[in-house]
PDB file of C-alpha atoms in Angstrom:
ATOM      1  CA  MET A   1      89.767 176.918 120.859  1.00 42.00           C
ATOM      2  CA  SER A   2      91.893 179.089 118.615  1.00 43.00           C
ATOM      3  CA  VAL A   3      91.403 182.828 118.528  1.00 42.00           C
ATOM      4  CA  SER A   4      92.589 184.639 115.440  1.00 43.00           C
ATOM      5  CA  CYS A   5      92.913 188.415 115.430  1.00 47.00           C
ATOM      6  CA  TYR A   6      93.554 190.421 112.325  1.00 51.00           C
ATOM      7  CA  CYS A   7      95.023 193.670 113.530  1.00 59.00           C
ATOM      8  CA  PRO A   8      95.840 195.971 110.596  1.00 71.00           C
ATOM      9  CA  SER A   9      97.494 198.603 112.775  1.00 89.00           C
ATOM     10  CA  MET A  10      99.891 195.972 114.191  1.00 91.00           C
ATOM     11  CA  ARG A  11     100.655 194.760 110.672  1.00 92.00           C
ATOM     12  CA  VAL A  12     101.455 198.309 109.517  1.00 93.00           C
ATOM     13  CA  PHE A  13     103.602 198.844 112.628  1.00 95.00           C
ATOM     14  CA  ILE A  14     105.585 195.671 111.881  1.00 95.00           C
ATOM     15  CA  VAL A  15     106.045 196.501 108.183  1.00 95.00           C
ATOM     16  CA  ASP A  16     107.037 200.133 108.833  1.00 96.00           C
ATOM     17  CA  THR A  17     109.383 199.210 111.674  1.00 96.00           C
ATOM     18  CA  THR A  18     111.034 196.356 109.802  1.00 96.00           C
ATOM     19  CA  SER A  19     111.472 198.535 106.701  1.00 97.00           C
ATOM     20  CA  THR A  20     113.079 201.266 108.781  1.00 96.00           C
ATOM     21  CA  VAL A  21     115.425 198.915 110.637  1.00 96.00           C
ATOM     22  CA  VAL A  22     116.522 197.125 107.453  1.00 97.00           C
ATOM     23  CA  PHE A  23     117.037 200.276 105.358  1.00 96.00           C
ATOM     24  CA  PHE A  24     118.920 202.307 107.942  1.00 93.00           C
ATOM     25  CA  THR A  25     120.934 199.381 109.271  1.00 93.00           C
ATOM     26  CA  VAL A  26     122.273 198.714 105.782  1.00 94.00           C
ATOM     27  CA  VAL A  27     122.902 202.399 104.967  1.00 93.00           C
ATOM     28  CA  ALA A  28     124.437 203.228 108.350  1.00 90.00           C
ATOM     29  CA  THR A  29     126.581 200.095 108.399  1.00 90.00           C
ATOM     30  CA  LEU A  30     128.088 200.934 105.013  1.00 91.00           C
ATOM     31  CA  THR A  31     128.573 204.570 106.039  1.00 87.00           C
ATOM     32  CA  GLU A  32     130.196 203.691 109.353  1.00 88.00           C
ATOM     33  CA  LEU A  33     132.487 201.073 107.830  1.00 88.00           C
ATOM     34  CA  PHE A  34     133.566 202.785 104.618  1.00 90.00           C
ATOM     35  CA  ILE A  35     133.200 206.507 105.280  1.00 86.00           C
ATOM     36  CA  ALA A  36     133.728 206.854 109.028  1.00 82.00           C
ATOM     37  CA  GLY A  37     136.295 204.027 109.152  1.00 88.00           C
ATOM     38  CA  MET A  38     134.770 202.400 112.219  1.00 86.00           C
ATOM     39  CA  THR A  39     135.719 198.854 113.131  1.00 90.00           C
ATOM     40  CA  PRO A  40     133.156 196.084 112.624  1.00 91.00           C
ATOM     41  CA  ALA A  41     132.816 195.784 116.423  1.00 92.00           C
ATOM     42  CA  GLU A  42     132.081 199.519 116.748  1.00 91.00           C
ATOM     43  CA  VAL A  43     129.542 199.319 113.923  1.00 87.00           C
ATOM     44  CA  LEU A  44     127.832 196.332 115.523  1.00 91.00           C
ATOM     45  CA  THR A  45     127.617 198.110 118.880  1.00 90.00           C
ATOM     46  CA  THR A  46     126.259 201.286 117.285  1.00 87.00           C
ATOM     47  CA  ARG A  47     123.711 199.430 115.181  1.00 90.00           C
ATOM     48  CA  LEU A  48     122.496 197.424 118.205  1.00 91.00           C
ATOM     49  CA  MET A  49     122.088 200.659 120.165  1.00 89.00           C
ATOM     50  CA  MET A  50     120.116 202.262 117.344  1.00 89.00           C
ATOM     51  CA  VAL A  51     117.576 199.468 116.882  1.00 93.00           C
ATOM     52  CA  PRO A  52     115.485 200.504 119.923  1.00 93.00           C
ATOM     53  CA  MET A  53     115.430 204.120 118.669  1.00 91.00           C
ATOM     54  CA  MET A  54     114.302 202.972 115.239  1.00 93.00           C
ATOM     55  CA  ILE A  55     111.604 200.781 116.786  1.00 95.00           C
ATOM     56  CA  VAL A  56     110.286 203.746 118.763  1.00 95.00           C
ATOM     57  CA  THR A  57     110.354 206.253 115.888  1.00 95.00           C
ATOM     58  CA  ALA A  58     109.611 204.152 112.770  1.00 95.00           C
ATOM     59  CA  ARG A  59     105.820 204.070 112.893  1.00 95.00           C
ATOM     60  CA  PRO A  60     105.400 207.653 114.115  1.00 95.00           C
ATOM     61  CA  TYR A  61     107.613 208.822 111.241  1.00 96.00           C
ATOM     62  CA  THR A  62     105.842 206.778 108.573  1.00 95.00           C
ATOM     63  CA  SER A  63     102.473 207.935 109.946  1.00 95.00           C
ATOM     64  CA  TRP A  64     103.685 211.550 109.700  1.00 96.00           C
ATOM     65  CA  ARG A  65     104.982 210.942 106.171  1.00 96.00           C
ATOM     66  CA  ASP A  66     101.751 209.255 105.053  1.00 94.00           C
ATOM     67  CA  TRP A  67      99.675 212.109 106.489  1.00 96.00           C
ATOM     68  CA  LEU A  68     101.865 214.766 104.878  1.00 96.00           C
ATOM     69  CA  LEU A  69     101.876 213.059 101.475  1.00 95.00           C
ATOM     70  CA  ARG A  70      98.075 212.730 101.544  1.00 94.00           C
ATOM     71  CA  ARG A  71      97.855 216.485 102.209  1.00 95.00           C
ATOM     72  CA  ILE A  72     100.464 217.552  99.650  1.00 94.00           C
ATOM     73  CA  ARG A  73      99.492 215.009  96.971  1.00 94.00           C
ATOM     74  CA  PRO A  74     102.735 215.161  94.997  1.00 94.00           C
ATOM     75  CA  ARG A  75     102.091 214.816  91.262  1.00 93.00           C
ATOM     76  CA  GLY A  76     105.557 214.164  89.831  1.00 94.00           C
ATOM     77  CA  ARG A  77     108.954 212.799  90.736  1.00 95.00           C
ATOM     78  CA  LEU A  78     110.335 216.151  91.818  1.00 96.00           C
ATOM     79  CA  SER A  79     107.365 217.051  94.011  1.00 95.00           C
ATOM     80  CA  ALA A  80     107.416 213.527  95.498  1.00 95.00           C
ATOM     81  CA  ALA A  81     111.113 213.897  96.312  1.00 97.00           C
ATOM     82  CA  ILE A  82     110.590 217.333  97.857  1.00 97.00           C
ATOM     83  CA  SER A  83     107.649 215.983  99.870  1.00 97.00           C
ATOM     84  CA  ASP A  84     109.735 213.087 101.184  1.00 97.00           C
ATOM     85  CA  ILE A  85     112.550 215.476 102.103  1.00 97.00           C
ATOM     86  CA  ALA A  86     110.130 217.802 103.906  1.00 97.00           C
ATOM     87  CA  ALA A  87     108.594 214.902 105.821  1.00 97.00           C
ATOM     88  CA  PHE A  88     111.946 213.381 106.764  1.00 96.00           C
ATOM     89  CA  VAL A  89     113.689 216.575 107.823  1.00 96.00           C
ATOM     90  CA  SER A  90     110.705 217.968 109.748  1.00 97.00           C
ATOM     91  CA  PHE A  91     110.383 214.743 111.737  1.00 96.00           C
ATOM     92  CA  GLN A  92     113.990 213.611 112.156  1.00 93.00           C
ATOM     93  CA  VAL A  93     115.689 216.930 113.004  1.00 93.00           C
ATOM     94  CA  PRO A  94     113.800 217.352 116.309  1.00 93.00           C
ATOM     95  CA  VAL A  95     114.339 213.656 117.159  1.00 91.00           C
ATOM     96  CA  TYR A  96     118.048 213.835 116.355  1.00 89.00           C
ATOM     97  CA  GLY A  97     118.518 217.161 118.130  1.00 90.00           C
ATOM     98  CA  THR A  98     116.809 215.898 121.264  1.00 89.00           C
ATOM     99  CA  THR A  99     118.913 212.733 121.182  1.00 85.00           C
ATOM    100  CA  LEU A 100     122.111 214.772 120.896  1.00 84.00           C
ATOM    101  CA  LEU A 101     121.174 217.040 123.797  1.00 87.00           C
ATOM    102  CA  ILE A 102     120.212 214.077 125.987  1.00 87.00           C
ATOM    103  CA  ALA A 103     123.553 212.489 125.107  1.00 82.00           C
ATOM    104  CA  GLY A 104     125.315 215.575 126.436  1.00 87.00           C
ATOM    105  CA  ALA A 105     126.172 217.547 123.303  1.00 86.00           C
ATOM    106  CA  SER A 106     126.426 221.302 123.767  1.00 88.00           C
ATOM    107  CA  GLY A 107     124.050 223.521 121.822  1.00 87.00           C
ATOM    108  CA  GLN A 108     126.822 224.398 119.366  1.00 90.00           C
ATOM    109  CA  GLU A 109     127.828 220.743 118.913  1.00 89.00           C
ATOM    110  CA  ALA A 110     124.200 219.727 118.402  1.00 87.00           C
ATOM    111  CA  LEU A 111     123.665 222.482 115.848  1.00 90.00           C
ATOM    112  CA  LEU A 112     126.749 221.475 113.870  1.00 91.00           C
ATOM    113  CA  ALA A 113     125.762 217.801 113.956  1.00 89.00           C
ATOM    114  CA  ILE A 114     122.190 218.612 112.885  1.00 91.00           C
ATOM    115  CA  VAL A 115     123.300 220.786 109.976  1.00 91.00           C
ATOM    116  CA  SER A 116     125.623 217.992 108.837  1.00 88.00           C
ATOM    117  CA  ALA A 117     122.896 215.383 109.265  1.00 89.00           C
ATOM    118  CA  ILE A 118     120.433 217.390 107.190  1.00 93.00           C
ATOM    119  CA  ILE A 119     122.615 216.744 104.137  1.00 93.00           C
ATOM    120  CA  PHE A 120     122.274 212.993 104.653  1.00 91.00           C
ATOM    121  CA  MET A 121     118.574 213.376 105.421  1.00 93.00           C
ATOM    122  CA  ILE A 122     118.061 215.136 102.093  1.00 96.00           C
ATOM    123  CA  LEU A 123     119.966 212.411 100.248  1.00 96.00           C
ATOM    124  CA  LEU A 124     118.208 209.507 101.996  1.00 96.00           C
ATOM    125  CA  ALA A 125     114.634 210.787 102.291  1.00 97.00           C
ATOM    126  CA  ARG A 126     113.395 209.816  98.830  1.00 97.00           C
ATOM    127  CA  PRO A 127     115.149 206.417  98.594  1.00 97.00           C
ATOM    128  CA  PHE A 128     113.777 205.549 102.033  1.00 97.00           C
ATOM    129  CA  GLY A 129     110.281 206.718 101.072  1.00 96.00           C
ATOM    130  CA  LEU A 130     110.363 204.591  97.919  1.00 96.00           C
ATOM    131  CA  PHE A 131     111.631 201.607  99.917  1.00 97.00           C
ATOM    132  CA  VAL A 132     108.870 201.902 102.541  1.00 96.00           C
ATOM    133  CA  ASP A 133     106.200 202.297  99.849  1.00 95.00           C
ATOM    134  CA  ARG A 134     107.491 199.220  97.997  1.00 96.00           C
ATOM    135  CA  VAL A 135     107.541 197.075 101.141  1.00 96.00           C
ATOM    136  CA  LYS A 136     104.005 198.244 102.019  1.00 95.00           C
ATOM    137  CA  ARG A 137     102.761 197.267  98.562  1.00 94.00           C
ATOM    138  CA  LEU A 138     104.521 193.916  98.909  1.00 95.00           C
ATOM    139  CA  PHE A 139     102.429 193.291 102.041  1.00 93.00           C
ATOM    140  CA  SER A 140      99.239 194.744 100.498  1.00 91.00           C
ATOM    141  CA  ILE A 141      99.260 197.871 102.632  1.00 92.00           C
ATOM    142  CA  SER A 142      98.194 200.977 100.764  1.00 85.00           C
ATOM    143  CA  ALA A 143     100.906 203.605 100.496  1.00 75.00           C
ATOM    144  CA  PRO A 144      99.911 207.294 100.404  1.00 73.00           C
TER     145      PRO A 144
END
């Protein structure tokens, strides 16, 4: 006897997590190779270490973003971009800061790293939001 279970929350988790892993693996790989000058072996090690973090944070972030966008209801491109930036920065800064402190960074080092990271967060928030929304639509999951 075959048991089939349609679990929409699992489907959303898989889509959100896969979108996050794909997007940030590509972006971070290019950044680490061409901007930071890391070797391919260093990039591979870093990316493999980051996958578990992305798996843990992907769905909570996209849930936060979806909730925030439903509340804000952006009406144009600029307000949508600002909403994505607000969602991304407000979620990722505490996650990144906590990760840095757990890794042993001093308060000053963490602050400097966070301020630097915010620039990238601002630049990546909207493209990532558009990417996640497109992948959700591709899998017939309603985006906010």
